[in-house]
Amino acid sequence: MKDGTIRDDVIIVLVDLSGSMAGTALSMVGVHISELLSELQSIQDNANNSIRLGILGFHETAFWMMGPKQVNQILDLPQFRPAYGDDQLGKKSNYAEMFKKLNECMTERFLCETRALNSVHLLLFTDSVPTDSRAVFMETLRNIKKNPVFSNSRTKRYIVRERTREIRFSGMEDYLDMEVCLKRFASNEQNIVSSEEFPALLGNIVGELGTIEKIDSVFNKN
């Protein structure tokens, strides 16, 4: 729709800050998100819509490190550091808490305030080692998939695996179900990429945002 109305294309980055991400994995997350911001800022002037970027961190809890913000207003990014408890052990990776927080915030009003939402891209940076029980993981994933913004065709979901680790659960059924659930989080299996494949993914996202046209909002106002 070319009516001159400004709409928002929103990118939400989900960052696993659990202890297992310490070292190279989180260092690469910082590099990737810096590259993402730089590319988004470079296309903003010629993009059809306003581009907003938000960062949600999680370990045993989930919290906004930076709420959705117009990319040309972002001067600095937060630091990405692994979380440790009082016992100096790395905190666990609780996907359920991340899903819950994300579910609460997947509304037009939160993502773009007074404007209409045009598209959403969710990028989950993780080493894919959730520590939730299978039942809790599946329940919270089912709940968020009922969210009209999360599950809308204008919302793309990606997983960037900063390194590959085996998912450790007591039985093979847990392992297989968790892999299936991670694939269900992404829009499709091709949207699960390795750290080395991130530049190509970034190019695809930036290319899409640079050419996507405005439409009447297909999201529910919440």
PDB file of C-alpha atoms in Angstrom:
ATOM      1  CA  MET A   1       0.000   0.000   0.000  1.00  0.00           C
ATOM      2  CA  LYS A   2       1.604   3.248  -1.108  1.00  0.00           C
ATOM      3  CA  ASP A   3      -0.346   5.862   0.833  1.00  0.00           C
ATOM      4  CA  GLY A   4       2.576   7.654   2.499  1.00  0.00           C
ATOM      5  CA  THR A   5       1.803   6.146   5.891  1.00  0.00           C
ATOM      6  CA  ILE A   6       4.900   5.183   7.865  1.00  0.00           C
ATOM      7  CA  ARG A   7       4.838   1.606   9.091  1.00  0.00           C
ATOM      8  CA  ASP A   8       7.412  -0.347  11.051  1.00  0.00           C
ATOM      9  CA  ASP A   9       9.542  -3.320  10.071  1.00  0.00           C
ATOM     10  CA  VAL A  10      10.763  -4.702  13.409  1.00  0.00           C
ATOM     11  CA  ILE A  11      13.745  -6.967  14.053  1.00  0.00           C
ATOM     12  CA  ILE A  12      13.878  -8.621  17.473  1.00  0.00           C
ATOM     13  CA  VAL A  13      17.145 -10.316  18.454  1.00  0.00           C
ATOM     14  CA  LEU A  14      16.918 -13.058  21.100  1.00  0.00           C
ATOM     15  CA  VAL A  15      20.270 -13.694  22.789  1.00  0.00           C
ATOM     16  CA  ASP A  16      21.086 -16.767  24.870  1.00  0.00           C
ATOM     17  CA  LEU A  17      23.247 -15.501  27.775  1.00  0.00           C
ATOM     18  CA  SER A  18      23.554 -18.816  29.606  1.00  0.00           C
ATOM     19  CA  GLY A  19      26.902 -20.120  30.847  1.00  0.00           C
ATOM     20  CA  SER A  20      27.342 -22.459  27.894  1.00  0.00           C
ATOM     21  CA  MET A  21      27.540 -19.451  25.575  1.00  0.00           C
ATOM     22  CA  ALA A  22      30.701 -18.111  27.288  1.00  0.00           C
ATOM     23  CA  GLY A  23      33.713 -17.388  25.122  1.00  0.00           C
ATOM     24  CA  THR A  24      33.702 -17.467  21.339  1.00  0.00           C
ATOM     25  CA  ALA A  25      29.950 -17.993  20.995  1.00  0.00           C
ATOM     26  CA  LEU A  26      28.924 -14.743  22.705  1.00  0.00           C
ATOM     27  CA  SER A  27      31.815 -12.876  21.124  1.00  0.00           C
ATOM     28  CA  MET A  28      30.452 -13.837  17.718  1.00  0.00           C
ATOM     29  CA  VAL A  29      26.949 -12.815  18.772  1.00  0.00           C
ATOM     30  CA  GLY A  30      28.290  -9.337  19.448  1.00  0.00           C
ATOM     31  CA  VAL A  31      29.968  -9.238  16.041  1.00  0.00           C
ATOM     32  CA  HIS A  32      26.849 -10.453  14.259  1.00  0.00           C
ATOM     33  CA  ILE A  33      24.514  -7.972  15.955  1.00  0.00           C
ATOM     34  CA  SER A  34      26.910  -5.098  15.252  1.00  0.00           C
ATOM     35  CA  GLU A  35      26.923  -6.113  11.590  1.00  0.00           C
ATOM     36  CA  LEU A  36      23.122  -6.352  11.652  1.00  0.00           C
ATOM     37  CA  LEU A  37      22.735  -2.843  13.079  1.00  0.00           C
ATOM     38  CA  SER A  38      25.232  -1.384  10.613  1.00  0.00           C
ATOM     39  CA  GLU A  39      23.411  -2.911   7.649  1.00  0.00           C
ATOM     40  CA  LEU A  40      20.001  -1.806   8.904  1.00  0.00           C
ATOM     41  CA  GLN A  41      21.226   1.743   9.404  1.00  0.00           C
ATOM     42  CA  SER A  42      22.725   1.782   5.912  1.00  0.00           C
ATOM     43  CA  ILE A  43      19.399   0.916   4.245  1.00  0.00           C
ATOM     44  CA  GLN A  44      17.094   2.971   6.473  1.00  0.00           C
ATOM     45  CA  ASP A  45      17.178   6.135   4.354  1.00  0.00           C
ATOM     46  CA  ASN A  46      16.002   4.278   1.252  1.00  0.00           C
ATOM     47  CA  ALA A  47      13.699   1.760   2.934  1.00  0.00           C
ATOM     48  CA  ASN A  48       9.940   1.997   2.468  1.00  0.00           C
ATOM     49  CA  ASN A  49       9.302   1.804   6.196  1.00  0.00           C
ATOM     50  CA  SER A  50      10.814   2.716   9.542  1.00  0.00           C
ATOM     51  CA  ILE A  51      13.143  -0.064  10.758  1.00  0.00           C
ATOM     52  CA  ARG A  52      13.255  -0.836  14.480  1.00  0.00           C
ATOM     53  CA  LEU A  53      15.616  -3.135  16.385  1.00  0.00           C
ATOM     54  CA  GLY A  54      15.133  -4.664  19.844  1.00  0.00           C
ATOM     55  CA  ILE A  55      17.257  -7.085  21.889  1.00  0.00           C
ATOM     56  CA  LEU A  56      15.834  -9.603  24.367  1.00  0.00           C
ATOM     57  CA  GLY A  57      18.357 -11.479  26.526  1.00  0.00           C
ATOM     58  CA  PHE A  58      17.642 -14.652  28.450  1.00  0.00           C
ATOM     59  CA  HIS A  59      19.171 -17.282  30.715  1.00  0.00           C
ATOM     60  CA  GLU A  60      17.120 -18.414  33.722  1.00  0.00           C
ATOM     61  CA  THR A  61      15.010 -15.286  33.241  1.00  0.00           C
ATOM     62  CA  ALA A  62      14.263 -13.113  30.195  1.00  0.00           C
ATOM     63  CA  PHE A  63      14.668  -9.343  30.006  1.00  0.00           C
ATOM     64  CA  TRP A  64      14.850  -6.533  27.475  1.00  0.00           C
ATOM     65  CA  MET A  65      18.422  -5.353  26.968  1.00  0.00           C
ATOM     66  CA  MET A  66      17.109  -2.793  24.489  1.00  0.00           C
ATOM     67  CA  GLY A  67      13.455  -2.261  23.666  1.00  0.00           C
ATOM     68  CA  PRO A  68      12.485  -1.865  19.997  1.00  0.00           C
ATOM     69  CA  LYS A  69      14.047   1.367  18.771  1.00  0.00           C
ATOM     70  CA  GLN A  70      14.406   3.111  15.425  1.00  0.00           C
ATOM     71  CA  VAL A  71      17.794   1.981  14.091  1.00  0.00           C
ATOM     72  CA  ASN A  72      19.109   5.444  13.302  1.00  0.00           C
ATOM     73  CA  GLN A  73      18.584   6.404  16.951  1.00  0.00           C
ATOM     74  CA  ILE A  74      20.800   3.573  18.242  1.00  0.00           C
ATOM     75  CA  LEU A  75      24.283   4.818  19.111  1.00  0.00           C
ATOM     76  CA  ASP A  76      25.551   1.883  21.181  1.00  0.00           C
ATOM     77  CA  LEU A  77      24.675  -1.769  21.619  1.00  0.00           C
ATOM     78  CA  PRO A  78      24.599  -3.536  24.998  1.00  0.00           C
ATOM     79  CA  GLN A  79      27.433  -5.817  26.057  1.00  0.00           C
ATOM     80  CA  PHE A  80      26.773  -9.530  25.676  1.00  0.00           C
ATOM     81  CA  ARG A  81      28.183 -11.415  28.657  1.00  0.00           C
ATOM     82  CA  PRO A  82      27.356 -14.881  30.032  1.00  0.00           C
ATOM     83  CA  ALA A  83      25.405 -14.924  33.297  1.00  0.00           C
ATOM     84  CA  TYR A  84      26.742 -16.608  36.441  1.00  0.00           C
ATOM     85  CA  GLY A  85      25.075 -17.334  39.767  1.00  0.00           C
ATOM     86  CA  ASP A  86      26.416 -16.718  43.275  1.00  0.00           C
ATOM     87  CA  ASP A  87      28.073 -20.133  43.074  1.00  0.00           C
ATOM     88  CA  GLN A  88      30.011 -18.887  40.006  1.00  0.00           C
ATOM     89  CA  LEU A  89      28.403 -21.569  37.863  1.00  0.00           C
ATOM     90  CA  GLY A  90      26.923 -20.523  34.551  1.00  0.00           C
ATOM     91  CA  LYS A  91      23.197 -19.896  34.541  1.00  0.00           C
ATOM     92  CA  LYS A  92      20.966 -22.260  32.620  1.00  0.00           C
ATOM     93  CA  SER A  93      19.245 -21.594  29.306  1.00  0.00           C
ATOM     94  CA  ASN A  94      15.525 -21.344  30.036  1.00  0.00           C
ATOM     95  CA  TYR A  95      13.690 -21.104  26.731  1.00  0.00           C
ATOM     96  CA  ALA A  96      10.296 -21.136  28.469  1.00  0.00           C
ATOM     97  CA  GLU A  97      11.026 -17.805  30.174  1.00  0.00           C
ATOM     98  CA  MET A  98      12.125 -16.337  26.841  1.00  0.00           C
ATOM     99  CA  PHE A  99       8.977 -17.594  25.111  1.00  0.00           C
ATOM    100  CA  LYS A 100       6.790 -16.153  27.879  1.00  0.00           C
ATOM    101  CA  LYS A 101       8.411 -12.724  27.733  1.00  0.00           C
ATOM    102  CA  LEU A 102       8.293 -12.698  23.951  1.00  0.00           C
ATOM    103  CA  ASN A 103       4.644 -13.742  23.968  1.00  0.00           C
ATOM    104  CA  GLU A 104       3.774 -10.803  26.245  1.00  0.00           C
ATOM    105  CA  CYS A 105       5.506  -8.358  23.896  1.00  0.00           C
ATOM    106  CA  MET A 106       4.419  -9.649  20.495  1.00  0.00           C
ATOM    107  CA  THR A 107       1.859  -6.876  20.012  1.00  0.00           C
ATOM    108  CA  GLU A 108       1.738  -3.930  17.642  1.00  0.00           C
ATOM    109  CA  ARG A 109       1.519  -1.505  20.534  1.00  0.00           C
ATOM    110  CA  PHE A 110       4.753  -2.731  22.127  1.00  0.00           C
ATOM    111  CA  LEU A 111       6.719  -3.294  18.937  1.00  0.00           C
ATOM    112  CA  CYS A 112       5.928  -0.039  17.150  1.00  0.00           C
ATOM    113  CA  GLU A 113       3.913   2.076  19.610  1.00  0.00           C
ATOM    114  CA  THR A 114       1.493   4.304  17.666  1.00  0.00           C
ATOM    115  CA  ARG A 115       2.307   3.140  14.136  1.00  0.00           C
ATOM    116  CA  ALA A 116       1.193   0.065  12.227  1.00  0.00           C
ATOM    117  CA  LEU A 117       3.321  -3.064  12.082  1.00  0.00           C
ATOM    118  CA  ASN A 118       4.452  -4.095   8.624  1.00  0.00           C
ATOM    119  CA  SER A 119       6.737  -7.090   9.278  1.00  0.00           C
ATOM    120  CA  VAL A 120       8.677  -8.818  12.060  1.00  0.00           C
ATOM    121  CA  HIS A 121      11.953 -10.752  11.966  1.00  0.00           C
ATOM    122  CA  LEU A 122      12.935 -12.794  15.030  1.00  0.00           C
ATOM    123  CA  LEU A 123      16.581 -13.914  15.275  1.00  0.00           C
ATOM    124  CA  LEU A 124      17.463 -16.373  18.037  1.00  0.00           C
ATOM    125  CA  PHE A 125      21.219 -16.585  18.745  1.00  0.00           C
ATOM    126  CA  THR A 126      21.998 -19.696  20.788  1.00  0.00           C
ATOM    127  CA  ASP A 127      24.059 -22.853  21.080  1.00  0.00           C
ATOM    128  CA  SER A 128      20.749 -24.742  21.142  1.00  0.00           C
ATOM    129  CA  VAL A 129      21.056 -26.274  24.588  1.00  0.00           C
ATOM    130  CA  PRO A 130      17.727 -25.570  26.328  1.00  0.00           C
ATOM    131  CA  THR A 131      17.573 -26.778  29.931  1.00  0.00           C
ATOM    132  CA  ASP A 132      13.775 -26.737  30.258  1.00  0.00           C
ATOM    133  CA  SER A 133      11.900 -29.956  30.719  1.00  0.00           C
ATOM    134  CA  ARG A 134      10.402 -31.238  27.502  1.00  0.00           C
ATOM    135  CA  ALA A 135       6.842 -30.698  28.781  1.00  0.00           C
ATOM    136  CA  VAL A 136       7.432 -27.071  29.799  1.00  0.00           C
ATOM    137  CA  PHE A 137       9.292 -26.275  26.591  1.00  0.00           C
ATOM    138  CA  MET A 138       6.503 -27.695  24.441  1.00  0.00           C
ATOM    139  CA  GLU A 139       3.742 -25.993  26.432  1.00  0.00           C
ATOM    140  CA  THR A 140       5.268 -22.515  26.191  1.00  0.00           C
ATOM    141  CA  LEU A 141       6.041 -23.003  22.508  1.00  0.00           C
ATOM    142  CA  ARG A 142       2.427 -24.022  21.869  1.00  0.00           C
ATOM    143  CA  ASN A 143       1.240 -20.939  23.723  1.00  0.00           C
ATOM    144  CA  ILE A 144       3.369 -18.478  21.791  1.00  0.00           C
ATOM    145  CA  LYS A 145       2.405 -20.043  18.478  1.00  0.00           C
ATOM    146  CA  LYS A 146      -1.161 -18.961  19.290  1.00  0.00           C
ATOM    147  CA  ASN A 147       0.019 -15.350  19.314  1.00  0.00           C
ATOM    148  CA  PRO A 148      -1.309 -13.661  16.122  1.00  0.00           C
ATOM    149  CA  VAL A 149       1.876 -11.618  15.627  1.00  0.00           C
ATOM    150  CA  PHE A 150       4.327 -14.467  16.272  1.00  0.00           C
ATOM    151  CA  SER A 151       2.524 -16.843  13.910  1.00  0.00           C
ATOM    152  CA  ASN A 152       1.595 -14.341  11.206  1.00  0.00           C
ATOM    153  CA  SER A 153       2.930 -14.889   7.704  1.00  0.00           C
ATOM    154  CA  ARG A 154       4.604 -11.465   7.939  1.00  0.00           C
ATOM    155  CA  THR A 155       6.734 -12.695  10.860  1.00  0.00           C
ATOM    156  CA  LYS A 156       9.904 -14.594   9.915  1.00  0.00           C
ATOM    157  CA  ARG A 157      11.725 -16.631  12.571  1.00  0.00           C
ATOM    158  CA  TYR A 158      15.376 -17.700  12.465  1.00  0.00           C
ATOM    159  CA  ILE A 159      17.824 -19.599  14.667  1.00  0.00           C
ATOM    160  CA  VAL A 160      21.549 -18.819  14.448  1.00  0.00           C
ATOM    161  CA  ARG A 161      23.545 -21.609  16.072  1.00  0.00           C
ATOM    162  CA  GLU A 162      26.755 -20.040  17.291  1.00  0.00           C
ATOM    163  CA  ARG A 163      28.128 -23.517  17.865  1.00  0.00           C
ATOM    164  CA  THR A 164      26.636 -26.978  17.708  1.00  0.00           C
ATOM    165  CA  ARG A 165      26.200 -28.842  20.952  1.00  0.00           C
ATOM    166  CA  GLU A 166      24.415 -32.054  21.730  1.00  0.00           C
ATOM    167  CA  ILE A 167      21.159 -31.537  23.607  1.00  0.00           C
ATOM    168  CA  ARG A 168      21.536 -33.566  26.796  1.00  0.00           C
ATOM    169  CA  PHE A 169      18.383 -35.195  28.109  1.00  0.00           C
ATOM    170  CA  SER A 170      17.811 -38.530  29.771  1.00  0.00           C
ATOM    171  CA  GLY A 171      16.258 -40.310  26.818  1.00  0.00           C
ATOM    172  CA  MET A 172      16.323 -40.277  23.035  1.00  0.00           C
ATOM    173  CA  GLU A 173      12.654 -39.212  22.920  1.00  0.00           C
ATOM    174  CA  ASP A 174      13.552 -35.985  24.732  1.00  0.00           C
ATOM    175  CA  TYR A 175      16.377 -35.306  22.292  1.00  0.00           C
ATOM    176  CA  LEU A 176      14.244 -35.849  19.200  1.00  0.00           C
ATOM    177  CA  ASP A 177      11.301 -33.835  20.515  1.00  0.00           C
ATOM    178  CA  MET A 178      13.523 -30.911  21.433  1.00  0.00           C
ATOM    179  CA  GLU A 179      15.052 -30.861  17.952  1.00  0.00           C
ATOM    180  CA  VAL A 180      11.561 -30.897  16.448  1.00  0.00           C
ATOM    181  CA  CYS A 181      10.497 -28.012  18.700  1.00  0.00           C
ATOM    182  CA  LEU A 182      13.491 -25.897  17.712  1.00  0.00           C
ATOM    183  CA  LYS A 183      12.613 -26.448  14.082  1.00  0.00           C
ATOM    184  CA  ARG A 184       9.027 -25.430  14.832  1.00  0.00           C
ATOM    185  CA  PHE A 185      10.271 -22.157  16.331  1.00  0.00           C
ATOM    186  CA  ALA A 186      11.881 -21.239  13.016  1.00  0.00           C
ATOM    187  CA  SER A 187       9.633 -20.395  10.078  1.00  0.00           C
ATOM    188  CA  ASN A 188      11.145 -23.406   8.286  1.00  0.00           C
ATOM    189  CA  GLU A 189      14.183 -25.663   8.593  1.00  0.00           C
ATOM    190  CA  GLN A 190      16.145 -23.541   6.110  1.00  0.00           C
ATOM    191  CA  ASN A 191      15.939 -20.678   8.630  1.00  0.00           C
ATOM    192  CA  ILE A 192      18.231 -22.534  11.053  1.00  0.00           C
ATOM    193  CA  VAL A 193      21.789 -21.561  10.175  1.00  0.00           C
ATOM    194  CA  SER A 194      25.278 -21.835  11.612  1.00  0.00           C
ATOM    195  CA  SER A 195      27.403 -18.888  12.709  1.00  0.00           C
ATOM    196  CA  GLU A 196      29.397 -19.185   9.492  1.00  0.00           C
ATOM    197  CA  GLU A 197      26.203 -18.872   7.445  1.00  0.00           C
ATOM    198  CA  PHE A 198      25.056 -15.689   9.190  1.00  0.00           C
ATOM    199  CA  PRO A 199      26.463 -13.244   6.556  1.00  0.00           C
ATOM    200  CA  ALA A 200      24.298 -14.871   3.883  1.00  0.00           C
ATOM    201  CA  LEU A 201      21.251 -14.756   6.155  1.00  0.00           C
ATOM    202  CA  LEU A 202      21.937 -11.101   6.933  1.00  0.00           C
ATOM    203  CA  GLY A 203      22.138 -10.326   3.232  1.00  0.00           C
ATOM    204  CA  ASN A 204      18.772 -11.980   2.635  1.00  0.00           C
ATOM    205  CA  ILE A 205      17.091 -10.101   5.491  1.00  0.00           C
ATOM    206  CA  VAL A 206      18.524  -6.731   4.478  1.00  0.00           C
ATOM    207  CA  GLY A 207      17.567  -7.328   0.858  1.00  0.00           C
ATOM    208  CA  GLU A 208      14.029  -8.179   1.883  1.00  0.00           C
ATOM    209  CA  LEU A 209      13.675  -5.137   4.138  1.00  0.00           C
ATOM    210  CA  GLY A 210      15.021  -2.883   1.424  1.00  0.00           C
ATOM    211  CA  THR A 211      12.341  -3.936  -1.041  1.00  0.00           C
ATOM    212  CA  ILE A 212       9.320  -4.907   1.066  1.00  0.00           C
ATOM    213  CA  GLU A 213       6.255  -2.802   0.320  1.00  0.00           C
ATOM    214  CA  LYS A 214       3.846  -1.298   2.797  1.00  0.00           C
ATOM    215  CA  ILE A 215       0.563  -3.094   3.228  1.00  0.00           C
ATOM    216  CA  ASP A 216      -2.567  -2.593   5.266  1.00  0.00           C
ATOM    217  CA  SER A 217      -1.739  -3.999   8.688  1.00  0.00           C
ATOM    218  CA  VAL A 218      -2.396  -7.723   8.876  1.00  0.00           C
ATOM    219  CA  PHE A 219      -1.674  -7.831  12.612  1.00  0.00           C
ATOM    220  CA  ASN A 220      -4.232  -7.481  15.361  1.00  0.00           C
ATOM    221  CA  LYS A 221      -3.984  -4.264  17.378  1.00  0.00           C
ATOM    222  CA  ASN A 222      -3.344  -5.217  21.013  1.00  0.00           C
TER     223      ASN A 222
END
